[in-house]
Amino acid sequence: MTDLPIVEFAYPGPLRDALVAAVLSGEKTSTASLLAQYVDEELPRVGERGAVVDSTGVVVGIIETAAVDIVALKDVSLRHALDEGEGYIDVAQWRAGHERFWQSAEVREELGDPHFTVNDDTQVVLERFTLV
């Protein structure tokens, strides 16, 4: 067990398992989330460490936040998209994948908005991290 905050990538299941594997292999060194998802929790802070959990809730690694930026969706860089380690080859492909996730039933339920959609101006939190 750890005293560190828990870090969850996506929701339990195949996507989380793939993302966690990418973190542990060093392929994934950044992530993105909606600013709207931080209503009841603090934004990540540089130097903060978190315990990465797999789909069963087991701690499988520790990451440390290296950078945090809040940008409009239209301003996400190619570097960020590539560093997410999910196989995206350009920002358009990254955005399409993230739009599907952020407009999913699970995210809409989490946000309490069954019609939530993203657009160019949607604010996203870009976090860069290292595996420690």
PDB file of C-alpha atoms in Angstrom:
ATOM      1  CA  MET A   1       0.000   0.000   0.000  1.00  0.00           C
ATOM      2  CA  THR A   2       1.113   3.572  -0.568  1.00  0.00           C
ATOM      3  CA  ASP A   3       0.359   6.962   0.928  1.00  0.00           C
ATOM      4  CA  LEU A   4       0.641   8.546  -2.514  1.00  0.00           C
ATOM      5  CA  PRO A   5      -2.422   9.769  -4.402  1.00  0.00           C
ATOM      6  CA  ILE A   6      -3.811   7.156  -6.792  1.00  0.00           C
ATOM      7  CA  VAL A   7      -3.350   7.798 -10.531  1.00  0.00           C
ATOM      8  CA  GLU A   8      -5.896   6.176 -12.814  1.00  0.00           C
ATOM      9  CA  PHE A   9      -5.514   6.206 -16.589  1.00  0.00           C
ATOM     10  CA  ALA A  10      -8.942   5.936 -18.254  1.00  0.00           C
ATOM     11  CA  TYR A  11     -11.438   3.553 -16.664  1.00  0.00           C
ATOM     12  CA  PRO A  12     -10.738  -0.050 -15.590  1.00  0.00           C
ATOM     13  CA  GLY A  13     -10.573  -2.361 -18.593  1.00  0.00           C
ATOM     14  CA  PRO A  14      -8.576  -2.869 -21.767  1.00  0.00           C
ATOM     15  CA  LEU A  15      -7.839   0.829 -22.373  1.00  0.00           C
ATOM     16  CA  ARG A  16      -6.463   1.320 -18.869  1.00  0.00           C
ATOM     17  CA  ASP A  17      -4.389  -1.836 -19.167  1.00  0.00           C
ATOM     18  CA  ALA A  18      -2.894  -0.627 -22.455  1.00  0.00           C
ATOM     19  CA  LEU A  19      -2.155   2.838 -21.064  1.00  0.00           C
ATOM     20  CA  VAL A  20      -0.559   1.456 -17.898  1.00  0.00           C
ATOM     21  CA  ALA A  21       1.598  -0.896 -19.986  1.00  0.00           C
ATOM     22  CA  ALA A  22       2.738   2.110 -22.060  1.00  0.00           C
ATOM     23  CA  VAL A  23       3.604   4.037 -18.871  1.00  0.00           C
ATOM     24  CA  LEU A  24       5.584   1.110 -17.462  1.00  0.00           C
ATOM     25  CA  SER A  25       7.464   0.594 -20.743  1.00  0.00           C
ATOM     26  CA  GLY A  26       8.393   4.293 -20.918  1.00  0.00           C
ATOM     27  CA  GLU A  27       6.427   4.866 -24.132  1.00  0.00           C
ATOM     28  CA  LYS A  28       3.826   7.038 -22.395  1.00  0.00           C
ATOM     29  CA  THR A  29       5.272  10.152 -20.741  1.00  0.00           C
ATOM     30  CA  SER A  30       2.300  12.495 -21.030  1.00  0.00           C
ATOM     31  CA  THR A  31      -1.443  12.456 -20.624  1.00  0.00           C
ATOM     32  CA  ALA A  32      -4.381  14.765 -21.184  1.00  0.00           C
ATOM     33  CA  SER A  33      -7.590  15.327 -19.280  1.00  0.00           C
ATOM     34  CA  LEU A  34     -10.450  17.769 -19.373  1.00  0.00           C
ATOM     35  CA  LEU A  35     -10.149  20.794 -17.112  1.00  0.00           C
ATOM     36  CA  ALA A  36     -13.854  20.223 -16.384  1.00  0.00           C
ATOM     37  CA  GLN A  37     -12.920  16.948 -14.666  1.00  0.00           C
ATOM     38  CA  TYR A  38     -11.063  18.854 -11.924  1.00  0.00           C
ATOM     39  CA  VAL A  39     -14.089  20.473 -10.272  1.00  0.00           C
ATOM     40  CA  ASP A  40     -13.705  18.407  -7.091  1.00  0.00           C
ATOM     41  CA  GLU A  41      -9.983  17.718  -7.164  1.00  0.00           C
ATOM     42  CA  GLU A  42      -6.748  19.659  -7.418  1.00  0.00           C
ATOM     43  CA  LEU A  43      -4.801  19.955 -10.638  1.00  0.00           C
ATOM     44  CA  PRO A  44      -1.584  17.948 -10.796  1.00  0.00           C
ATOM     45  CA  ARG A  45       1.472  19.858  -9.552  1.00  0.00           C
ATOM     46  CA  VAL A  46       5.066  19.670 -10.733  1.00  0.00           C
ATOM     47  CA  GLY A  47       7.077  17.426  -8.413  1.00  0.00           C
ATOM     48  CA  GLU A  48       4.006  15.613  -7.140  1.00  0.00           C
ATOM     49  CA  ARG A  49       4.180  11.830  -7.186  1.00  0.00           C
ATOM     50  CA  GLY A  50       1.312   9.422  -7.701  1.00  0.00           C
ATOM     51  CA  ALA A  51       0.736   5.679  -7.556  1.00  0.00           C
ATOM     52  CA  VAL A  52      -0.380   4.249 -10.899  1.00  0.00           C
ATOM     53  CA  VAL A  53      -2.968   1.491 -10.546  1.00  0.00           C
ATOM     54  CA  ASP A  54      -4.014  -1.178 -13.011  1.00  0.00           C
ATOM     55  CA  SER A  55      -7.580  -2.279 -13.732  1.00  0.00           C
ATOM     56  CA  THR A  56      -7.707  -4.336 -10.539  1.00  0.00           C
ATOM     57  CA  GLY A  57      -6.601  -1.398  -8.378  1.00  0.00           C
ATOM     58  CA  VAL A  58      -3.108  -2.774  -7.743  1.00  0.00           C
ATOM     59  CA  VAL A  59      -0.295  -0.193  -7.588  1.00  0.00           C
ATOM     60  CA  VAL A  60       2.066  -1.010 -10.457  1.00  0.00           C
ATOM     61  CA  GLY A  61       4.284   2.081 -10.607  1.00  0.00           C
ATOM     62  CA  ILE A  62       5.033   5.557  -9.343  1.00  0.00           C
ATOM     63  CA  ILE A  63       5.085   8.630 -11.581  1.00  0.00           C
ATOM     64  CA  GLU A  64       6.262  12.171 -10.874  1.00  0.00           C
ATOM     65  CA  THR A  65       4.701  15.169 -12.594  1.00  0.00           C
ATOM     66  CA  ALA A  66       7.286  17.102 -14.609  1.00  0.00           C
ATOM     67  CA  ALA A  67       5.066  19.732 -16.277  1.00  0.00           C
ATOM     68  CA  VAL A  68       1.433  20.834 -16.339  1.00  0.00           C
ATOM     69  CA  ASP A  69      -0.150  23.094 -18.941  1.00  0.00           C
ATOM     70  CA  ILE A  70      -3.738  24.103 -19.569  1.00  0.00           C
ATOM     71  CA  VAL A  71      -4.452  24.767 -23.226  1.00  0.00           C
ATOM     72  CA  ALA A  72      -7.348  24.925 -25.642  1.00  0.00           C
ATOM     73  CA  LEU A  73      -7.901  21.625 -27.436  1.00  0.00           C
ATOM     74  CA  LYS A  74      -6.941  23.288 -30.728  1.00  0.00           C
ATOM     75  CA  ASP A  75      -3.490  24.119 -29.271  1.00  0.00           C
ATOM     76  CA  VAL A  76      -2.342  20.610 -28.304  1.00  0.00           C
ATOM     77  CA  SER A  77       1.068  20.042 -29.876  1.00  0.00           C
ATOM     78  CA  LEU A  78       2.340  17.154 -31.962  1.00  0.00           C
ATOM     79  CA  ARG A  79       5.023  16.544 -29.311  1.00  0.00           C
ATOM     80  CA  HIS A  80       2.339  16.025 -26.662  1.00  0.00           C
ATOM     81  CA  ALA A  81       0.297  13.737 -28.907  1.00  0.00           C
ATOM     82  CA  LEU A  82       3.339  11.570 -29.673  1.00  0.00           C
ATOM     83  CA  ASP A  83       4.480  11.483 -26.034  1.00  0.00           C
ATOM     84  CA  GLU A  84       1.147  10.011 -24.975  1.00  0.00           C
ATOM     85  CA  GLY A  85       2.628   6.753 -26.295  1.00  0.00           C
ATOM     86  CA  GLU A  86      -0.633   5.519 -27.764  1.00  0.00           C
ATOM     87  CA  GLY A  87       0.574   5.212 -31.346  1.00  0.00           C
ATOM     88  CA  TYR A  88      -0.862   8.455 -32.689  1.00  0.00           C
ATOM     89  CA  ILE A  89       0.959   9.754 -35.758  1.00  0.00           C
ATOM     90  CA  ASP A  90      -0.475  13.279 -35.774  1.00  0.00           C
ATOM     91  CA  VAL A  91      -2.568  15.664 -33.708  1.00  0.00           C
ATOM     92  CA  ALA A  92      -5.724  14.982 -35.735  1.00  0.00           C
ATOM     93  CA  GLN A  93      -5.543  11.266 -34.910  1.00  0.00           C
ATOM     94  CA  TRP A  94      -4.812  12.075 -31.234  1.00  0.00           C
ATOM     95  CA  ARG A  95      -7.764  14.458 -31.105  1.00  0.00           C
ATOM     96  CA  ALA A  96     -10.171  11.982 -32.711  1.00  0.00           C
ATOM     97  CA  GLY A  97      -9.246   9.335 -30.145  1.00  0.00           C
ATOM     98  CA  HIS A  98      -9.594  11.741 -27.249  1.00  0.00           C
ATOM     99  CA  GLU A  99     -12.884  13.147 -28.522  1.00  0.00           C
ATOM    100  CA  ARG A 100     -14.307   9.594 -28.598  1.00  0.00           C
ATOM    101  CA  PHE A 101     -13.172   9.063 -25.003  1.00  0.00           C
ATOM    102  CA  TRP A 102     -14.213  12.474 -23.669  1.00  0.00           C
ATOM    103  CA  GLN A 103     -17.633  12.215 -25.293  1.00  0.00           C
ATOM    104  CA  SER A 104     -18.163   8.657 -24.045  1.00  0.00           C
ATOM    105  CA  ALA A 105     -21.028   7.710 -21.757  1.00  0.00           C
ATOM    106  CA  GLU A 106     -18.569   7.214 -18.865  1.00  0.00           C
ATOM    107  CA  VAL A 107     -17.074  10.702 -19.093  1.00  0.00           C
ATOM    108  CA  ARG A 108     -20.466  12.313 -19.664  1.00  0.00           C
ATOM    109  CA  GLU A 109     -21.741  10.526 -16.546  1.00  0.00           C
ATOM    110  CA  GLU A 110     -18.689  11.636 -14.543  1.00  0.00           C
ATOM    111  CA  LEU A 111     -19.288  15.237 -15.636  1.00  0.00           C
ATOM    112  CA  GLY A 112     -23.024  14.996 -14.971  1.00  0.00           C
ATOM    113  CA  ASP A 113     -23.783  16.168 -18.518  1.00  0.00           C
ATOM    114  CA  PRO A 114     -25.312  13.578 -20.860  1.00  0.00           C
ATOM    115  CA  HIS A 115     -24.762  15.870 -23.861  1.00  0.00           C
ATOM    116  CA  PHE A 116     -21.173  16.989 -23.147  1.00  0.00           C
ATOM    117  CA  THR A 117     -19.101  17.617 -26.270  1.00  0.00           C
ATOM    118  CA  VAL A 118     -15.689  19.104 -26.885  1.00  0.00           C
ATOM    119  CA  ASN A 119     -14.714  21.796 -29.365  1.00  0.00           C
ATOM    120  CA  ASP A 120     -11.593  23.754 -30.354  1.00  0.00           C
ATOM    121  CA  ASP A 121     -11.822  25.906 -27.235  1.00  0.00           C
ATOM    122  CA  THR A 122     -12.357  23.110 -24.692  1.00  0.00           C
ATOM    123  CA  GLN A 123      -9.710  23.494 -21.990  1.00  0.00           C
ATOM    124  CA  VAL A 124      -7.492  20.452 -21.486  1.00  0.00           C
ATOM    125  CA  VAL A 125      -4.874  19.715 -18.850  1.00  0.00           C
ATOM    126  CA  LEU A 126      -1.655  18.397 -20.354  1.00  0.00           C
ATOM    127  CA  GLU A 127       0.575  16.593 -17.899  1.00  0.00           C
ATOM    128  CA  ARG A 128       4.093  15.387 -18.557  1.00  0.00           C
ATOM    129  CA  PHE A 129       5.490  12.820 -16.124  1.00  0.00           C
ATOM    130  CA  THR A 130       8.372  10.466 -15.479  1.00  0.00           C
ATOM    131  CA  LEU A 131       8.281   6.939 -14.128  1.00  0.00           C
ATOM    132  CA  VAL A 132      10.290   6.767 -10.921  1.00  0.00           C
TER     133      VAL A 132
END
